[in-house]
CSV table of C-alpha atoms in Angstrom, one decimal:
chain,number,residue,atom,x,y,z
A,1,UNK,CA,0.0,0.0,0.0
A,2,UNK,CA,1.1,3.4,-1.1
A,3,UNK,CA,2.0,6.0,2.2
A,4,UNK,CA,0.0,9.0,1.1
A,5,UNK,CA,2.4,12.3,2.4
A,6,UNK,CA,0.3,14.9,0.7
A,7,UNK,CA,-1.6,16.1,4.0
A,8,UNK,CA,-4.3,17.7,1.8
A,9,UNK,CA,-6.0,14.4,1.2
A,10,UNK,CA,-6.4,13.6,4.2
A,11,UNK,CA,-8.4,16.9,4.4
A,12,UNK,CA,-10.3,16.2,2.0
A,13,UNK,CA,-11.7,12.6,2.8
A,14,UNK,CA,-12.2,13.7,6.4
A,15,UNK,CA,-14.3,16.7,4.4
A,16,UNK,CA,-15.8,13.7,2.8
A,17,UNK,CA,-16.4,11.5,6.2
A,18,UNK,CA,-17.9,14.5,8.0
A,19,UNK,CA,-20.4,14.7,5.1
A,20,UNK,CA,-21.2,11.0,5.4
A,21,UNK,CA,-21.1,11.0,9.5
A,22,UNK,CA,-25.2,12.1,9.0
A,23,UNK,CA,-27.9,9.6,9.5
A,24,UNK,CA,-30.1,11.5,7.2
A,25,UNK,CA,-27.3,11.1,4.5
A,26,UNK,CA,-27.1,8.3,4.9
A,27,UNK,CA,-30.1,6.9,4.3
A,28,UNK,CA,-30.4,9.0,1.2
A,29,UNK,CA,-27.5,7.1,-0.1
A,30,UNK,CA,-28.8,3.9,0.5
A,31,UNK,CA,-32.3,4.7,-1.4
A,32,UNK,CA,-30.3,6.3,-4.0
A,33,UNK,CA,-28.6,2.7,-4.5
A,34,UNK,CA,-32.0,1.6,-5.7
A,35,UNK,CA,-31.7,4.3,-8.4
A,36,UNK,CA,-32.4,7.4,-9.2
A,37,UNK,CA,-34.9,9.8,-7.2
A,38,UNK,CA,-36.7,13.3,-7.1
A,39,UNK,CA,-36.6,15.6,-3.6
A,40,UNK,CA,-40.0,14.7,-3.3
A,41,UNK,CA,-39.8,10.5,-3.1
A,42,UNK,CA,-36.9,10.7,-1.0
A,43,UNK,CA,-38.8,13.0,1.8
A,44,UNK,CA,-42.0,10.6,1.2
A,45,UNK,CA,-39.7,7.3,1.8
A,46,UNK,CA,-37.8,9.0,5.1
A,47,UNK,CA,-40.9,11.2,6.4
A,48,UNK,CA,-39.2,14.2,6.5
A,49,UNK,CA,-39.8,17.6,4.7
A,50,UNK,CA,-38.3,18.3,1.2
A,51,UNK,CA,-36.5,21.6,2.6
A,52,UNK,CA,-34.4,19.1,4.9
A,53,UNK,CA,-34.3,16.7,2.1
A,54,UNK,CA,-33.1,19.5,-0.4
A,55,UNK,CA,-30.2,21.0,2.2
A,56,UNK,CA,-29.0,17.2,2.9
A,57,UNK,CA,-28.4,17.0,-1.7
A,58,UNK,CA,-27.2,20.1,-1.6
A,59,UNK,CA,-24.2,19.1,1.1
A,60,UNK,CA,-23.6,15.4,-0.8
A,61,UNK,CA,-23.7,17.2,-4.0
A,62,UNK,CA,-21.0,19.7,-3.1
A,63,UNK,CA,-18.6,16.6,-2.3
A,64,UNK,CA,-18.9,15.0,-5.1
A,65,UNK,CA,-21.2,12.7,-3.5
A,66,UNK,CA,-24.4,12.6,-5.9
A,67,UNK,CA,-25.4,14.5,-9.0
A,68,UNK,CA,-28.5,16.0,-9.9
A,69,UNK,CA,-30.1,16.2,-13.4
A,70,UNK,CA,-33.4,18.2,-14.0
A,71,UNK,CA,-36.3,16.9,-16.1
A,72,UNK,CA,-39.0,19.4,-16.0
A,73,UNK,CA,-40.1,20.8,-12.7
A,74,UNK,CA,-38.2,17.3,-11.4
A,75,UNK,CA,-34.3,17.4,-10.4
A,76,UNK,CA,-33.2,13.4,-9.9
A,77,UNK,CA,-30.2,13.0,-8.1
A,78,UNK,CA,-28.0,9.9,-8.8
A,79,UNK,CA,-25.0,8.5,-6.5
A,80,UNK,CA,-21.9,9.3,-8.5
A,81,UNK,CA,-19.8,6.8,-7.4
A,82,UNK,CA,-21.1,3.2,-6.4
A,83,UNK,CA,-18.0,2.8,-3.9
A,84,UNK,CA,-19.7,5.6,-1.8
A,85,UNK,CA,-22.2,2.6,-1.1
A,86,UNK,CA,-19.4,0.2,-0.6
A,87,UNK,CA,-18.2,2.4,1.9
A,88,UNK,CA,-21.4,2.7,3.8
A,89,UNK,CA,-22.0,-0.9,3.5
A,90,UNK,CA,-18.4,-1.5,4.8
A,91,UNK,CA,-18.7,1.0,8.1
A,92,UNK,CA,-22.3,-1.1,8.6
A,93,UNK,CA,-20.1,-4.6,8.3
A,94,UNK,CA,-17.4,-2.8,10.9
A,95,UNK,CA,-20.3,-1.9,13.0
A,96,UNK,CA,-22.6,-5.3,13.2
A,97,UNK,CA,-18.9,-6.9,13.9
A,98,UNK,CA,-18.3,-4.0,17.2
A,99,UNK,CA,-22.2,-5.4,18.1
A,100,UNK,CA,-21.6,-9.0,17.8
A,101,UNK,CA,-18.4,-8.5,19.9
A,102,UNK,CA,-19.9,-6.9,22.6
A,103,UNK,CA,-22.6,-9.1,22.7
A,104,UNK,CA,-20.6,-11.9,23.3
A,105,UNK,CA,-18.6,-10.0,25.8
A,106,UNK,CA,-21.8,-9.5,27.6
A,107,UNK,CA,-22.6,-13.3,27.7
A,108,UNK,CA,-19.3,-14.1,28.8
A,109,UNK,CA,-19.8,-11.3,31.7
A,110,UNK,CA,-23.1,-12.8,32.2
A,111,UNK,CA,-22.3,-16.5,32.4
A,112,UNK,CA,-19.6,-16.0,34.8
A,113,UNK,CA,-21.9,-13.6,37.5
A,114,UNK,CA,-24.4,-17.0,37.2
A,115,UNK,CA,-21.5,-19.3,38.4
């Protein structure tokens, strides 16, 4: 693996991490992953109001994240990039693996108090 000196890219994917460290982001990105949608499905599918919606594009789009492309009075936004999914899925993978490890911390806590 190549040591990365340039300091600026490091500033720019924690730029990129701070964007993505957003629940409501997040979940965008994963219904994007089914394809392409307008403000107004993605505020119907996470109950929230298109304004919210619209600001949380607005910061994904300025990384780089997703693009936009207007068809009428529509704009559809796309992920750019399919790794930004592999990403999310991989930080989900690292999570369920923290969960499973403490909950067989717990049982081995637990079994041990029973004895």
């Amino acid at each position: 693996m190549q040591v990365i000196k340039n300091k600026k890219v490091y500033e720019m994917q924690a730029e990129i991490c701070k964007v993505l460290a957003n629940a409501k982001r997040i979940e965008i990105i994963y219904l994007l992953k089914e394809g392409e949608k307008h403000v107004n499905e993605l505020a119907e599918a996470m109950d929230i109001s298109k304004a919210s919606v619209s600001q949380h594009l607005s910061l994904l789009k300025e990384k780089g994240v997703v693009s936009s492309k207007k068809e009428g009075l529509n704009v559809f936004y796309t992920i750019n990039n399919q790794r930004f999914i592999e990403a999310c899925n991989l930080m989900r993978e690292i999570m369920v693996d923290q969960l499973n490890e403490l909950v067989s911390s717990s049982k081995e806590i637990l079994s041990v108090e029973e004895e």
